Coordinates of C-alpha atoms and ligand atoms in Angstrom, one line a residue:
X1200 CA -13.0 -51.9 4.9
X1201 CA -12.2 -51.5 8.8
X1202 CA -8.1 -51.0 8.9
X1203 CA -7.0 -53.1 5.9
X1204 CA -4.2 -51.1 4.1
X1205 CA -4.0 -48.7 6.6
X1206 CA -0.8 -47.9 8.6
X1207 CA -1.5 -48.2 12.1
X1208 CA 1.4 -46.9 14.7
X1209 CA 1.1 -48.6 18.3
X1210 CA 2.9 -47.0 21.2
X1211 CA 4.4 -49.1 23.9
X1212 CA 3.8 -52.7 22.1
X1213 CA 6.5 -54.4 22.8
X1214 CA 4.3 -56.4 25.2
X1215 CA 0.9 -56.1 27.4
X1216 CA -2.1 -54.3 25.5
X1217 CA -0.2 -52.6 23.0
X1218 CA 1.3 -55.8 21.7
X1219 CA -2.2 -57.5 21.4
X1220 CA -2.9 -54.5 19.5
X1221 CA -0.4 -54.6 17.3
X1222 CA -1.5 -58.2 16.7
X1223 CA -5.1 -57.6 15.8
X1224 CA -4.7 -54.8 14.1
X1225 CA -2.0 -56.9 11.6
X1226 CA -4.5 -59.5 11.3
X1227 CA -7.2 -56.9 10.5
X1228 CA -5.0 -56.4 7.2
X1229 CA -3.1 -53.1 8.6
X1230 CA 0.3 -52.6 8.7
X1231 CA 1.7 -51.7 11.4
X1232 CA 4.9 -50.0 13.4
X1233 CA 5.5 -51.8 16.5
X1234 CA 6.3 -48.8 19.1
X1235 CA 9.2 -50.0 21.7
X1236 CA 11.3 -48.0 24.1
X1237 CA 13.9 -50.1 26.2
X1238 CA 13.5 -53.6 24.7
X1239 CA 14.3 -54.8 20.8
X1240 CA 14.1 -58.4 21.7
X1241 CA 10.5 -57.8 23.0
X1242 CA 9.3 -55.7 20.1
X1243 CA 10.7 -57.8 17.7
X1244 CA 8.7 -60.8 19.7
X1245 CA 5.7 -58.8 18.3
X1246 CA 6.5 -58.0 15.0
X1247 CA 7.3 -61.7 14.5
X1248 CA 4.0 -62.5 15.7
X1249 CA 2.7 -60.5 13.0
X1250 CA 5.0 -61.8 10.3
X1251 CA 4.5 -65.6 11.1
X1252 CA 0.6 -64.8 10.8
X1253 CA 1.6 -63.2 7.4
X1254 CA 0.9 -59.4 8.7
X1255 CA 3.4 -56.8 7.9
X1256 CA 5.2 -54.7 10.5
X1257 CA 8.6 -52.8 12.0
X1258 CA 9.8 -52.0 15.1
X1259 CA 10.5 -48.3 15.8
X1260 CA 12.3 -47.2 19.2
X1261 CA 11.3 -44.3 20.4
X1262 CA 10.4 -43.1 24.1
X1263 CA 7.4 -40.9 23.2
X1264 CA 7.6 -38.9 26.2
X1265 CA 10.3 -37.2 24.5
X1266 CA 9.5 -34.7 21.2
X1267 CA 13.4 -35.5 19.6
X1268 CA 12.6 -39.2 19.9
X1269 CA 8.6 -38.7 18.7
X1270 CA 9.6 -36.5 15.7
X1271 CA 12.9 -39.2 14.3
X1272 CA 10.1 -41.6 14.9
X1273 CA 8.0 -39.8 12.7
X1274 CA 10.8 -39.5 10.1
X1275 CA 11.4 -42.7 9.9
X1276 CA 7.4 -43.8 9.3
X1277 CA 7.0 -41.4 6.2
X1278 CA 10.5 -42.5 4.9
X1279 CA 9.8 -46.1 5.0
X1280 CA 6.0 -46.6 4.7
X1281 CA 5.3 -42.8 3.8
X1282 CA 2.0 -42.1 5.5
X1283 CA 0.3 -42.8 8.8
X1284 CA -3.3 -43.4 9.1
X1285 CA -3.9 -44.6 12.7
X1286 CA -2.2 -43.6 16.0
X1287 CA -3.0 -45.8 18.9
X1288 CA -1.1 -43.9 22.2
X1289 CA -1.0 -47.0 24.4
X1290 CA 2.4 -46.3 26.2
X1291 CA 1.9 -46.2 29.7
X1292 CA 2.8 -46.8 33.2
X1293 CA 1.3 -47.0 37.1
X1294 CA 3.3 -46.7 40.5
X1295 CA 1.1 -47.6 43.5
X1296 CA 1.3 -45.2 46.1
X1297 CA -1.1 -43.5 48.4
X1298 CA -1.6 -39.6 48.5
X1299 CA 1.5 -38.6 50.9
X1300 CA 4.0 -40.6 49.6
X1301 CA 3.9 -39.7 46.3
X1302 CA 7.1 -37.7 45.4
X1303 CA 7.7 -35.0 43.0
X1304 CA 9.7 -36.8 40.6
X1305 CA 6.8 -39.9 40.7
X1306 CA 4.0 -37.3 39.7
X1307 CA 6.0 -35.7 37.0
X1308 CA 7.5 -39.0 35.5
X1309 CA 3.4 -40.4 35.8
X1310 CA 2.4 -36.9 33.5
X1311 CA 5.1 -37.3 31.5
X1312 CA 4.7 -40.7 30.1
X1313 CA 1.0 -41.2 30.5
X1314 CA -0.1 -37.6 29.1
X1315 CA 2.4 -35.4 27.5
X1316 CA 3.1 -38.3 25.5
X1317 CA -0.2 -38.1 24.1
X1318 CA 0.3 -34.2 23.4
X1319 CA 3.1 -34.5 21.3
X1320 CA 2.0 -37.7 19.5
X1321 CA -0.8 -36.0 18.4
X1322 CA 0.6 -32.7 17.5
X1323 CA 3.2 -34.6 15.7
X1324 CA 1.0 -37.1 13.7
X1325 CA -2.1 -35.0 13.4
X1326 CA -0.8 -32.7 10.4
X1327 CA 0.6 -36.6 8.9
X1328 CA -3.0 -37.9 8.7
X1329 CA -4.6 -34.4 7.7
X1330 CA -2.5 -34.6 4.4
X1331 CA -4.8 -37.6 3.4
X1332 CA -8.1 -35.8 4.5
X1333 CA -8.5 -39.3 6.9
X1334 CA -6.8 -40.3 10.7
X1335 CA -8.0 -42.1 13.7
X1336 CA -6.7 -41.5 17.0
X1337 CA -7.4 -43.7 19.9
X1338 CA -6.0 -42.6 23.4
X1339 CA -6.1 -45.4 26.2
X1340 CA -7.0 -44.5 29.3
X1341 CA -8.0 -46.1 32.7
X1342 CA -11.2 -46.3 34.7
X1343 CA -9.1 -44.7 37.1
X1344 CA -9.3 -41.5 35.6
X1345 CA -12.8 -41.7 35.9
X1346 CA -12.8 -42.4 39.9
X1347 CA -9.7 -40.6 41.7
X1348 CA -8.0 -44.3 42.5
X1349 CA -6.8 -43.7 46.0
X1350 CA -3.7 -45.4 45.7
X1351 CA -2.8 -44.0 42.3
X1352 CA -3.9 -40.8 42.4
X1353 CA -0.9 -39.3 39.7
X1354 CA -1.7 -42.2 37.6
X1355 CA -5.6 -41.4 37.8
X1356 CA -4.9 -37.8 36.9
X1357 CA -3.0 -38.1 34.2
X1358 CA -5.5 -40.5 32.8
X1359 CA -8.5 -38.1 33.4
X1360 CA -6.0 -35.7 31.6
X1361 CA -5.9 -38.0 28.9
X1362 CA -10.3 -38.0 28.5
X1363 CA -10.1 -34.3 28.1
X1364 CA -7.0 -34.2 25.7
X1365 CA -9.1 -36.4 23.9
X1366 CA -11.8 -33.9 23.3
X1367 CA -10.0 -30.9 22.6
X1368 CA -8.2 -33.2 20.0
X1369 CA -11.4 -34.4 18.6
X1370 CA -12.2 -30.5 17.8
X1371 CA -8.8 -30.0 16.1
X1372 CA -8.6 -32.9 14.1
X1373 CA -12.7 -32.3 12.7
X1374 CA -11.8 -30.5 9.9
X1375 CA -9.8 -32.6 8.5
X1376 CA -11.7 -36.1 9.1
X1377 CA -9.6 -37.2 11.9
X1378 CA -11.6 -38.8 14.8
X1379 CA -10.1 -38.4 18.2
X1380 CA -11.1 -40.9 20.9
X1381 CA -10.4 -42.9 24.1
X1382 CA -10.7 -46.0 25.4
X1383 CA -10.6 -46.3 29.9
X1384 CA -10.3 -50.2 30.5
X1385 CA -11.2 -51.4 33.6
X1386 CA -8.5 -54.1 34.9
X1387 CA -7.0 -56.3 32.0
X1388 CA -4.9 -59.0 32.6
X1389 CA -1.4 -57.6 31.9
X1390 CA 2.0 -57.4 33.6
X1391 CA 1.0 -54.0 34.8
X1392 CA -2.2 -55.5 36.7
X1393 CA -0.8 -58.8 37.8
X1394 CA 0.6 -58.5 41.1
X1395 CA -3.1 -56.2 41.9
X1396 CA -4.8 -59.2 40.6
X1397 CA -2.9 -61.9 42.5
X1398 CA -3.0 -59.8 45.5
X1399 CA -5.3 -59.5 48.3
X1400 CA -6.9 -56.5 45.8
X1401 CA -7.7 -59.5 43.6
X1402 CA -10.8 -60.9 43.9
X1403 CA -12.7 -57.5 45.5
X1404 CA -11.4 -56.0 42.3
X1405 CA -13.0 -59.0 40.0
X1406 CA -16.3 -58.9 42.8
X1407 CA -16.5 -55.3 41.6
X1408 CA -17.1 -56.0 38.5
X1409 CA -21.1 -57.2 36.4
X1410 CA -19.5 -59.6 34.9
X1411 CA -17.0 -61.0 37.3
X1412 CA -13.7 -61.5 35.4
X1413 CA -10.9 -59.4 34.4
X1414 CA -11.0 -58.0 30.9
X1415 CA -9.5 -59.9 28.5
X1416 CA -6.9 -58.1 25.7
X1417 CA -8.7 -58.9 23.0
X1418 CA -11.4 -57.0 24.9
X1419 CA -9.5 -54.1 24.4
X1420 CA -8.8 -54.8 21.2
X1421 CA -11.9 -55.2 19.6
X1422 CA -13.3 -51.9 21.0
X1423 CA -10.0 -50.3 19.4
X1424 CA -10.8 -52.1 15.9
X1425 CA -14.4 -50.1 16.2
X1426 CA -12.9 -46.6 16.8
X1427 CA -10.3 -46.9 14.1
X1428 CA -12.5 -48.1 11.4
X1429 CA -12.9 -46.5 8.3
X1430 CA -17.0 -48.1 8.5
X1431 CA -17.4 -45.8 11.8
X1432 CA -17.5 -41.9 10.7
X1433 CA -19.4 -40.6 13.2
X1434 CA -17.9 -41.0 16.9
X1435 CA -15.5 -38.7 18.1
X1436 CA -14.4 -36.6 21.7
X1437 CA -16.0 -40.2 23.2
X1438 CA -14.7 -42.4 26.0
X1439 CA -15.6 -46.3 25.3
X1440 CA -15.2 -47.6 28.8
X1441 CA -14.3 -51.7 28.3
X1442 CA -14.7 -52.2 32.1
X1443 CA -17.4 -55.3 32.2
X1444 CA -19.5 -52.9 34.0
X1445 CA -17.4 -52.0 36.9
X1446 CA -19.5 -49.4 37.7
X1447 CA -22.3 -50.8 38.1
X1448 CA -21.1 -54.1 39.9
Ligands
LIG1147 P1 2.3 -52.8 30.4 O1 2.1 -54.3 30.3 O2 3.1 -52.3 31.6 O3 3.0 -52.3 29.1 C1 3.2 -50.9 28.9 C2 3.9 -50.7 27.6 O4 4.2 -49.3 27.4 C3 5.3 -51.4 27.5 O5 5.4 -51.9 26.2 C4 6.2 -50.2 27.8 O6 7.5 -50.4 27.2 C5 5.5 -49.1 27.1 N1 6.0 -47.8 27.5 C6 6.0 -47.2 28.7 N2 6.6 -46.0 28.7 C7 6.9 -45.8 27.4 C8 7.5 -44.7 26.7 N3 7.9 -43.6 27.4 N4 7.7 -44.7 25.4 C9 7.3 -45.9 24.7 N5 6.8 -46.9 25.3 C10 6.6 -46.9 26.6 O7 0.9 -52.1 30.5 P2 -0.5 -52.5 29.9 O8 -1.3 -53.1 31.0 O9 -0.4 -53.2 28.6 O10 -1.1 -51.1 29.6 C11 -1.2 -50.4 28.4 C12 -1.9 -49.1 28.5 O11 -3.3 -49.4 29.0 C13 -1.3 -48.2 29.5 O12 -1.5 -46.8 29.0 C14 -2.2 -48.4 30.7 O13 -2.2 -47.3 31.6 C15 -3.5 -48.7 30.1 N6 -4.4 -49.4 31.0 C16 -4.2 -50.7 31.4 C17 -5.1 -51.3 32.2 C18 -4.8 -52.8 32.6 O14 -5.7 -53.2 33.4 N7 -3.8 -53.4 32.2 C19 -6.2 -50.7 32.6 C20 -6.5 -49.4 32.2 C21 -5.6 -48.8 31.4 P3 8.8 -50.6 28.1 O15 8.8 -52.0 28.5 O16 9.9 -50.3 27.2 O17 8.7 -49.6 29.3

């Protein structure tokens, strides 16, 4: 029922989202591999989250941009837990910047980490799940791939990247039950979106919103819990947008 038993992998939870995730997915009975690539300290700060709640879970490093680092990652999981059941690609990161200023090496490093890491995750992980006849993949994205964010436009691409990736994988991983979705959060309170929310940005950000707040993680994680459900065998290529109706605000 939902993700009890399953093996969940989170990318990039040594803190922010991906640690909540790999929180709540623990307490949802899965067990899970705590994704980290620069700091142990703060990956093991999540995995003894999960332990102390009585959840089960191991830190892997492994920057996922890279396919050497994705595929000993990979090794390791099926050696030590020998399946994987759930990917959750949550490893990300922003630079603010407008149009002009944006350098070569910025865009690149912004397609790199946000998208390519996605591509080989799933191309790495996909046949995994397909020996069990059962996967769930859940990409996060960003409203901003939905809007061309001025002042991130690399970040925004890669994440619109991300909400097409996410369909092409959906057709892919079909035939062998694996449902490929995203999520696009509007702004969650995180270290990424901190300084934007206790900037001038702030409050015209929260304005923009129906519900006037920032989304909470938990926000973020419940609508992940949904997608990777094994009581949910029906949605897949979609983009759940967890945004408190920015749109519309
Ligand atoms: P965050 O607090 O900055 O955390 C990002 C996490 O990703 C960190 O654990 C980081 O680890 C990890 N990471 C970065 N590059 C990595 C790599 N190459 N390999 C493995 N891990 C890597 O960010 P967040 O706010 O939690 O965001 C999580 C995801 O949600 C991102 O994809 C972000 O774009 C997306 N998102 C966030 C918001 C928001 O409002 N916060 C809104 C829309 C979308 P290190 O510390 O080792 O770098």
């Amino acid at each position: 029922m939902g993700v009890k038993e399953r093996v969940a992998l989170i990318t990039g939870a040594s803190r922010g989202i991906g640690r909540g995730l790999a929180v709540g997915f623990a307490r949802a009975g899965a067990q899970v591999v705590v994704n980290y690539r620069k700091s142990r300290e703060e990956a093991d700060k999540t995995v003894n989250q999960i332990i102390d709640q009585g959840g089960r879970a191991m830190a892997i490093q492994a920057d996922v941009s890279e396919r050497k680092d994705v595929v000993r990652m990979k090794n390791e999981i099926m050696h030590n837990l020998g399946r994987l059941d759930i990917l959750v690609n949550n490893a990300g990161m922003n630079r603010q910047n407008f149009f002009w200023d944006i350098t070569d090496e910025e865009w690149d490093l912004l397609m790199k980490v946000n998208l390519k890491s996605v591509f080989i995750c799933a191309q790495e992980f996909m046949p995994v799940m397909a020996e069990n006849n059962w996967g769930r993949i859940i990409n996060i994205a960003s409203v901003s791939g939905q809007y061309g964010g001025p002042k991130t436009l690399h970040y925004a691409t890669s994440k619109a990247g991300i909400i097409s990736l996410t369909q092409g994988l959906s057709r892919y991983g079909a035939k062998d039950n694996i449902l490929v979705n995203a999520i696009a959060p509007g702004i969650i309170k995180t270290d990424m979106t901190k300084k934007e929310l206790e900037g001038p940005m702030g409050k015209t950000l929260v304005e923009g919103t129906l519900v006037k707040k920032p989304g909470e993680i938990n926000d973020v994680l419940q609508a992940c819990l949904h997608l990777a459900s094994d009581e949910q065998n029906y949605i897949t290529g979609h983009t759940l947008n967890v945004n408190g109706g920015i749109y519309l605000g």
